[in-house]
Short mmCIF file of C-alpha atoms in Angstrom, two decimals:
data_model
loop_
_atom_site.label_atom_id
_atom_site.label_comp_id
_atom_site.label_asym_id
_atom_site.label_seq_id
_atom_site.Cartn_x
_atom_site.Cartn_y
_atom_site.Cartn_z
CA MET G 1 0.00 0.00 0.00
CA THR G 2 1.52 3.32 -1.07
CA PRO G 3 0.88 6.82 0.31
CA GLU G 4 -0.96 7.58 -2.94
CA ASP G 5 -3.62 5.05 -1.91
CA MET G 6 -4.39 7.03 1.24
CA ARG G 7 -7.51 9.19 1.32
CA MET G 8 -7.65 11.78 4.05
CA LEU G 9 -11.16 12.23 5.42
CA SER G 10 -12.76 15.29 7.01
CA ARG G 11 -10.90 17.76 4.79
CA GLY G 12 -14.06 19.69 3.95
CA GLY G 13 -12.32 23.05 4.12
CA ARG G 14 -9.81 24.75 6.35
CA ALA G 15 -10.27 24.37 10.05
CA VAL G 16 -11.98 27.49 11.31
CA SER G 17 -12.14 29.01 14.76
CA ARG G 18 -15.43 28.48 16.51
CA SER G 19 -17.84 31.36 16.72
CA VAL G 20 -18.06 33.20 20.02
CA GLY G 21 -21.60 31.87 20.55
CA VAL G 22 -20.57 28.22 20.10
CA THR G 23 -17.50 28.64 22.31
CA CYS G 24 -19.56 30.30 25.06
CA LEU G 25 -22.15 27.52 24.84
CA HIS G 26 -19.50 24.81 25.29
CA VAL G 27 -17.86 26.69 28.15
CA ARG G 28 -21.24 27.18 29.86
CA HIS G 29 -22.02 23.47 29.50
CA ASP G 30 -18.55 22.46 30.75
CA VAL G 31 -18.75 24.73 33.80
CA GLY G 32 -22.33 23.69 34.53
CA LEU G 33 -21.45 19.99 34.37
CA MET G 34 -18.40 20.49 36.58
CA PHE G 35 -20.36 22.29 39.30
CA PHE G 36 -23.20 19.75 39.11
CA LEU G 37 -20.76 16.82 39.41
CA VAL G 38 -18.99 18.43 42.38
CA GLY G 39 -22.34 19.11 44.05
CA LEU G 40 -23.50 15.53 43.49
CA PHE G 41 -20.20 14.18 44.84
CA LEU G 42 -20.49 16.23 48.02
CA ALA G 43 -24.13 15.19 48.42
CA GLY G 44 -23.12 11.56 47.90
CA VAL G 45 -20.38 11.76 50.53
CA THR G 46 -22.72 13.43 53.02
CA SER G 47 -25.48 10.88 52.41
CA THR G 48 -23.04 7.99 52.73
CA VAL G 49 -21.50 9.25 55.97
CA THR G 50 -24.93 9.86 57.52
CA LEU G 51 -26.24 6.54 56.16
CA ARG G 52 -29.14 8.09 54.24
CA TRP G 53 -30.98 6.21 51.50
CA GLN G 54 -30.34 9.06 49.04
CA ALA G 55 -26.81 7.74 48.61
CA LEU G 56 -28.25 4.78 46.68
CA VAL G 57 -29.60 7.24 44.08
CA ILE G 58 -26.82 9.82 44.05
CA TRP G 59 -23.83 7.56 43.37
CA PRO G 60 -25.27 5.81 40.26
CA LEU G 61 -26.36 9.21 38.92
CA TRP G 62 -22.90 10.65 39.58
CA GLY G 63 -21.24 7.69 37.85
CA GLY G 64 -23.53 7.97 34.82
CA LEU G 65 -22.79 11.68 34.46
CA GLN G 66 -19.06 10.97 34.69
CA ILE G 67 -19.34 8.53 31.78
CA PHE G 68 -21.45 11.02 29.77
CA THR G 69 -18.91 13.80 30.39
CA ARG G 70 -15.96 11.64 29.28
CA ARG G 71 -17.76 10.50 26.12
CA ARG G 72 -18.81 14.05 25.26
CA ARG G 73 -15.21 15.24 25.69
CA ARG G 74 -14.01 12.35 23.50
CA ASP G 75 -16.43 13.21 20.69
CA ARG G 76 -15.49 16.90 20.81
CA SER G 77 -11.73 16.27 20.76
CA PRO G 78 -9.78 16.92 17.52
CA GLN G 79 -9.45 13.87 15.30
CA GLU G 80 -7.63 12.90 12.15
CA ALA G 81 -9.04 10.14 9.93
CA TRP G 82 -7.98 8.47 6.71
CA LEU G 83 -8.71 5.47 4.53
CA GLN G 84 -5.93 3.28 3.19
CA GLY G 85 -7.60 0.70 1.01
CA SER G 86 -10.45 -0.57 3.17
CA VAL G 87 -8.69 0.23 6.47
CA LEU G 88 -10.07 3.19 8.42
CA SER G 89 -7.61 4.86 10.79
CA VAL G 90 -8.65 7.44 13.39
CA ARG G 91 -6.16 9.38 15.49
CA ARG G 92 -7.10 11.33 18.62
CA GLY G 93 -4.10 12.80 20.38
CA ASP G 94 -1.58 9.98 20.79
CA ALA G 95 -4.19 7.23 20.34
CA LEU G 96 -4.43 5.61 16.89
CA ARG G 97 -7.08 2.99 16.10
CA ARG G 98 -7.54 1.02 12.88
CA CYS G 99 -10.28 -1.17 11.47
CA ASP G 100 -10.64 -3.03 8.18
CA LEU G 101 -14.13 -2.00 7.12
CA ALA G 102 -14.39 -4.81 4.56
CA THR G 103 -14.23 -7.38 7.37
CA ALA G 104 -16.45 -5.48 9.82
CA ARG G 105 -17.98 -7.80 12.42
CA THR G 106 -20.30 -5.06 13.65
CA ALA G 107 -21.01 -1.56 12.34
CA ALA G 108 -23.23 0.99 14.05
CA LEU G 109 -24.22 4.48 13.02
CA GLY G 110 -25.36 6.71 15.83
CA GLY G 111 -24.79 10.28 16.93
CA ASN G 112 -22.06 12.08 18.77
CA VAL G 113 -22.48 12.65 22.49
CA ALA G 114 -23.66 16.23 22.82
CA MET G 115 -25.74 18.51 25.01
CA SER G 116 -28.69 20.66 24.01
CA GLY G 117 -27.69 23.32 21.50
CA GLU G 118 -24.49 21.57 20.42
CA ARG G 119 -24.24 20.47 16.80
CA PRO G 120 -25.12 16.83 16.12
CA TYR G 121 -23.07 14.63 13.80
CA TYR G 122 -23.25 11.03 12.70
CA ALA G 123 -20.81 8.80 14.57
CA LEU G 124 -19.59 5.53 13.05
CA THR G 125 -18.49 2.70 15.37
CA VAL G 126 -16.97 -0.40 13.75
CA GLN G 127 -15.41 -3.61 15.05
CA ASP G 128 -12.77 -5.35 12.96
CA GLY G 129 -13.74 -8.93 12.11
CA ARG G 130 -10.15 -10.17 12.33
CA THR G 131 -8.58 -8.29 15.24
CA GLY G 132 -11.71 -7.40 17.21
CA GLY G 133 -10.45 -3.83 17.52
CA LYS G 134 -13.03 -1.02 17.57
CA VAL G 135 -12.91 2.38 15.93
CA ARG G 136 -15.23 5.33 16.57
CA TYR G 137 -15.30 8.11 13.99
CA VAL G 138 -17.38 11.27 14.43
CA MET G 139 -18.18 12.18 10.83
CA ARG G 140 -17.45 15.89 10.71
CA THR G 141 -15.04 18.02 8.72
CA ASP G 142 -12.19 20.09 10.11
CA ALA G 143 -14.35 23.15 9.40
CA GLY G 144 -17.16 21.80 11.61
CA ASP G 145 -19.48 20.73 8.78
CA HIS G 146 -21.05 17.34 8.19
CA LEU G 147 -18.91 14.88 6.24
CA GLY G 148 -19.28 15.45 2.49
CA PRO G 149 -20.81 13.03 -0.07
CA GLY G 150 -17.40 12.13 -1.51
CA ASP G 151 -16.03 10.96 1.84
CA LEU G 152 -19.28 9.14 2.67
CA ARG G 153 -19.15 7.22 -0.61
CA ALA G 154 -15.47 6.41 -0.06
CA LEU G 155 -16.37 4.88 3.31
CA ALA G 156 -19.24 2.96 1.70
CA ASP G 157 -16.93 1.63 -1.02
CA ALA G 158 -14.46 0.49 1.65
CA PHE G 159 -17.21 -1.43 3.46
CA ASP G 160 -18.19 -3.51 0.43
CA SER G 161 -14.75 -3.71 -1.22
CA GLY G 162 -13.89 -7.18 0.09
CA PRO G 163 -14.41 -10.38 -1.88
CA GLN G 164 -17.07 -11.46 0.61
CA PRO G 165 -18.33 -8.42 2.53
CA THR G 166 -20.05 -9.22 5.81
CA GLU G 167 -23.73 -8.47 6.23
CA ALA G 168 -22.85 -5.66 8.63
CA ALA G 169 -20.54 -4.12 6.01
CA GLN G 170 -23.15 -4.34 3.25
CA VAL G 171 -25.87 -2.77 5.39
CA MET G 172 -23.58 0.08 6.49
CA ALA G 173 -22.44 0.73 2.91
CA ALA G 174 -26.06 1.16 1.84
CA ARG G 175 -26.80 3.51 4.75
CA LEU G 176 -23.78 5.69 4.02
CA ARG G 177 -24.70 5.96 0.34
CA GLU G 178 -28.21 7.01 1.29
CA ILE G 179 -26.83 9.79 3.48
CA ALA G 180 -24.49 10.84 0.67
CA ASP G 181 -27.42 11.00 -1.77
CA HIS G 182 -30.01 12.66 0.46
CA GLY G 183 -28.01 14.39 3.20
CA ARG G 184 -29.67 12.16 5.82
CA GLU G 185 -31.09 8.72 6.37
CA ILE G 186 -34.63 8.36 5.09
CA PRO G 187 -36.90 7.21 7.96
CA SER G 188 -39.12 4.19 7.39
CA SER G 189 -42.20 6.41 7.55
CA GLU G 190 -41.05 8.13 4.35
CA ARG G 191 -40.30 4.94 2.47
CA VAL G 192 -43.07 3.79 0.15
CA ASP G 193 -43.14 0.27 -1.20
CA TRP G 194 -44.81 0.30 -4.61
CA SER G 195 -44.07 -3.37 -5.32
CA HIS G 196 -47.61 -4.41 -4.34
CA ARG G 197 -49.14 -2.07 -6.95
CA ILE G 198 -50.31 -3.72 -10.17
CA SER G 199 -49.49 -1.71 -13.27
CA HIS G 200 -52.23 -1.39 -15.89
#
C-alpha cells in the first residue's frame, strides 16, 4: 500500500475558529457539568457518611454523568481520519485505532455525544472482524461541517470492497450511500413500497 492510496477524510475546508456563541455555549455546558458533578459528589459523601438512602440514588447518577462527560469530551476532541484501502484509521491525540471495514464484524451508526444546543453529527463505530479492535469516527469536517458526499461514498466503497463483505458491512455501505445521496437517512415512515401495486 503506497501513500498515494491514502484518502484523508474530514478535509471539507480549512479548520476554522469556533464562533463566540458556540464557544460560550461549550464553556457554559462544561462549567455547569463540573459544578453539578462536584455538588453531586459532596451530596453523595454526606449521604453515605450519615447513612441516608439518598446515597443509593446519588452515586449511580454521579457515575452515569461521569461517563457522559468523558464520552462528550471524546467526541469533541480533535481527530484525524484516513482510509488506506479498506482500512479506516482514526487518530485522537496519541491514540491511533484502525479497522478493516471490509471485514467489519459489527457496524453501528449513531450520533455524537452532545448537550442541548451543540451540533449533532453522525458517529460511526466499527469492530474489525479479524482483530476485534473497535474504531469510533465522528463524521465531521475540520471546518465543523457534516462529512461530504465524496467521503461518505469512499467509506461505503471500503465497506463492500472485500471479496465477501459481511452483512454488517453491506448494510452500512447502503446507509452511508443514502446519506451521501439525500443528506440524511430516510426514515421508514417516508419509504413507500410500490411493489404491491399492479401496473395497468
